[in-house]
Amino acid sequence: MSDVDAAGRWLVFVVKVPAEPSRFRVAVWRELRKVGALSLGQGVWAVPDVPVFADGIARAREMTGKGGGQFVTLVASGRDGEDGERLREMFTAARSADWTEFLADCGKFEAELAKEIAIGKFTLAELEEEEQSLERLRRWHRDLTARDVFGAPETGEAARRLRECAAACEDYAERVFAALHQMPGPVEEER
């Protein structure tokens, strides 16, 4: 069965973890959120029945057991096409919210680079920090892409913005190396 075919099937998790100690309950909640599970209500979560979610769900199940809780997995589909479509819409809306947050962080990254350029802070330490921030954006983009199985509308813009962030970081790197080697910086293109 292909991922597209399996998208009509869902894994629904009923999770009960004792309130104390809270670290287990919080760890399970964080893992389910990290994997992209859709919260359907108190202790009830769902993901499309596709392989990309398997490892995260296994970790959540393990954490639940360590915390003395119960983790029940059900295979489900909507009672009719409308139910299945509603789940799909809810899941895609959650991914859209993830992408919106990602896009905001791209803006923050570019603003940070612009600030460093404006104040002339061209150091290797700052460049390394910015490159680490770019790598975090790349990992986040990969993770979001993997769990966005239905293709939220923001995916194309997110890919474009990540390319722009990479180009801005490359420009900053050139400026840092030019400053360190007393060479003229990149030439501004006339528009």
Coordinates of C-alpha atoms in Angstrom, one line a residue:
M1 CA 0.0 0.0 0.0
S2 CA 1.5 3.4 -0.9
D3 CA 1.6 6.4 1.4
V4 CA -1.2 8.0 -0.6
D5 CA -3.4 4.9 -0.3
A6 CA -2.7 4.6 3.4
A7 CA -3.6 8.3 4.0
G8 CA -7.2 7.2 4.3
R9 CA -6.2 5.1 7.3
W10 CA -5.3 6.6 10.6
L11 CA -3.5 5.4 13.7
V12 CA -5.4 6.6 16.8
F13 CA -3.6 6.5 20.1
V14 CA -5.3 6.5 23.5
V15 CA -2.6 7.5 26.0
K16 CA -3.0 7.4 29.8
V17 CA 0.1 8.3 31.9
P18 CA -0.1 8.9 35.6
A19 CA -0.1 12.5 36.7
E20 CA 2.9 12.0 39.0
P21 CA 5.8 12.1 38.3
S22 CA 4.8 14.6 35.5
R23 CA 8.1 14.2 33.6
F24 CA 6.7 11.0 31.8
R25 CA 3.4 12.6 30.9
V26 CA 5.3 15.7 29.6
A27 CA 7.8 13.6 27.7
V28 CA 5.1 11.6 25.9
W29 CA 3.2 14.8 25.1
R30 CA 6.3 16.4 23.6
E31 CA 7.2 13.3 21.6
L32 CA 3.7 13.1 20.1
R33 CA 3.8 16.8 19.3
K34 CA 7.3 16.5 17.8
V35 CA 6.3 13.7 15.5
G36 CA 3.3 15.7 14.3
A37 CA 0.5 13.8 15.9
L38 CA -2.9 15.5 15.9
S39 CA -4.5 15.9 19.3
L40 CA -8.1 14.9 19.1
G41 CA -8.8 15.4 22.8
Q42 CA -7.6 14.5 26.3
G43 CA -5.1 11.7 25.7
V44 CA -6.3 10.9 22.2
W45 CA -4.0 11.4 19.2
A46 CA -3.9 10.5 15.6
V47 CA -1.5 10.3 12.6
P48 CA -2.0 9.1 9.1
D49 CA -1.0 5.4 8.9
V50 CA 2.2 5.9 7.0
P51 CA 5.8 4.8 7.9
V52 CA 7.3 8.2 8.6
F53 CA 5.6 8.3 12.0
A54 CA 6.6 4.8 13.2
D55 CA 9.8 5.7 15.1
G56 CA 8.3 8.7 17.0
I57 CA 5.2 6.7 17.9
A58 CA 7.4 3.8 19.2
R59 CA 9.3 6.3 21.4
A60 CA 6.1 7.7 22.8
R61 CA 4.8 4.1 23.5
E62 CA 8.1 3.3 25.3
M63 CA 8.0 6.5 27.4
T64 CA 4.4 5.7 28.3
G65 CA 5.4 2.3 29.5
K66 CA 8.3 3.7 31.5
G67 CA 5.9 6.1 33.2
G68 CA 3.6 3.3 34.2
G69 CA 0.9 4.3 31.7
Q70 CA -1.1 2.7 28.9
F71 CA -0.7 3.2 25.2
V72 CA -3.5 1.7 23.0
T73 CA -3.2 1.9 19.2
L74 CA -6.2 1.6 17.0
V75 CA -6.3 1.5 13.2
A76 CA -9.1 3.7 12.0
S77 CA -10.7 5.4 9.0
G78 CA -13.6 7.8 8.9
R79 CA -17.0 6.3 9.0
D80 CA -17.6 8.0 5.6
G81 CA -15.6 10.2 3.2
E82 CA -16.5 13.4 5.2
D83 CA -15.0 12.0 8.4
G84 CA -11.8 11.1 6.6
E85 CA -11.6 14.4 4.9
R86 CA -12.2 16.3 8.2
L87 CA -9.3 14.4 9.8
R88 CA -7.1 15.2 6.8
E89 CA -8.1 18.9 7.0
M90 CA -7.3 19.0 10.7
F91 CA -3.9 17.4 10.2
T92 CA -3.1 19.7 7.3
A93 CA -4.1 22.8 9.4
A94 CA -1.7 21.6 12.1
R95 CA 1.1 21.3 9.5
S96 CA 0.1 24.8 8.2
A97 CA 0.6 26.2 11.7
D98 CA 4.0 24.5 11.8
W99 CA 5.0 26.0 8.5
T100 CA 3.8 29.4 9.6
E101 CA 6.1 29.2 12.6
F102 CA 9.0 28.0 10.3
L103 CA 8.4 31.0 8.0
A104 CA 8.5 33.4 10.9
D105 CA 11.9 31.9 12.0
C106 CA 13.2 32.4 8.5
G107 CA 12.3 36.1 8.8
K108 CA 14.1 36.3 12.2
F109 CA 17.1 34.6 10.7
E110 CA 17.3 37.1 7.9
A111 CA 16.7 40.0 10.2
E112 CA 19.6 38.9 12.4
L113 CA 21.9 38.7 9.4
A114 CA 20.8 42.2 8.3
K115 CA 21.5 43.5 11.8
E116 CA 25.0 42.0 11.8
I117 CA 25.7 43.5 8.4
A118 CA 24.4 46.9 9.5
I119 CA 26.6 47.1 12.5
G120 CA 29.6 45.6 10.7
K121 CA 30.0 42.6 12.9
F122 CA 32.0 40.4 10.6
T123 CA 33.6 37.8 12.9
L124 CA 34.2 34.0 12.4
A125 CA 32.4 33.4 15.7
E126 CA 29.3 35.2 14.5
L127 CA 29.5 33.4 11.2
E128 CA 29.6 30.1 12.9
E129 CA 26.6 31.0 15.0
E130 CA 24.6 32.0 11.9
E131 CA 25.6 28.8 10.1
Q132 CA 24.4 26.8 13.1
S133 CA 21.1 28.7 12.9
L134 CA 20.8 28.0 9.2
E135 CA 21.5 24.3 9.8
R136 CA 18.7 24.3 12.5
L137 CA 16.3 25.7 9.9
R138 CA 17.4 23.0 7.4
R139 CA 16.8 20.2 9.9
W140 CA 13.4 21.7 10.9
H141 CA 12.5 22.0 7.2
R142 CA 13.4 18.3 6.6
D143 CA 11.3 17.2 9.7
L144 CA 8.3 19.3 8.6
T145 CA 8.5 18.0 5.0
A146 CA 8.6 14.4 6.2
R147 CA 5.5 14.7 8.3
D148 CA 3.5 17.0 6.0
V149 CA 2.1 13.9 4.1
F150 CA -0.8 15.8 2.6
G151 CA 1.2 18.9 1.4
A152 CA 0.1 22.0 3.3
P153 CA -0.2 25.1 1.1
E154 CA 2.8 26.7 2.7
T155 CA 5.4 24.0 1.6
G156 CA 6.5 25.8 -1.6
E157 CA 6.9 29.2 0.2
A158 CA 8.9 27.5 3.0
A159 CA 11.3 25.9 0.5
R160 CA 11.8 29.2 -1.3
R161 CA 12.4 31.0 2.0
L162 CA 14.9 28.4 3.1
R163 CA 16.8 29.0 -0.1
E164 CA 16.7 32.7 0.5
C165 CA 18.1 32.2 4.0
A166 CA 20.9 30.0 2.6
A167 CA 21.8 32.7 0.1
A168 CA 21.7 35.5 2.7
C169 CA 24.0 33.4 4.9
E170 CA 26.4 32.8 2.0
D171 CA 26.4 36.6 1.4
Y172 CA 27.2 37.2 5.0
A173 CA 30.0 34.6 4.9
E174 CA 31.6 36.4 1.9
R175 CA 31.4 39.7 3.9
V176 CA 33.1 38.1 6.9
F177 CA 35.9 36.6 4.8
A178 CA 36.3 39.9 2.9
A179 CA 36.6 41.8 6.3
L180 CA 39.0 39.3 7.7
H181 CA 41.3 39.5 4.6
Q182 CA 40.9 43.2 4.1
M183 CA 39.3 42.7 0.7
P184 CA 36.5 44.7 -0.7
G185 CA 33.1 43.3 0.1
P186 CA 30.6 42.0 -2.5
V187 CA 29.6 44.5 -5.1
E188 CA 26.1 45.7 -4.8
E189 CA 24.1 45.1 -8.0
E190 CA 22.3 48.0 -9.6
R191 CA 18.6 47.5 -9.9

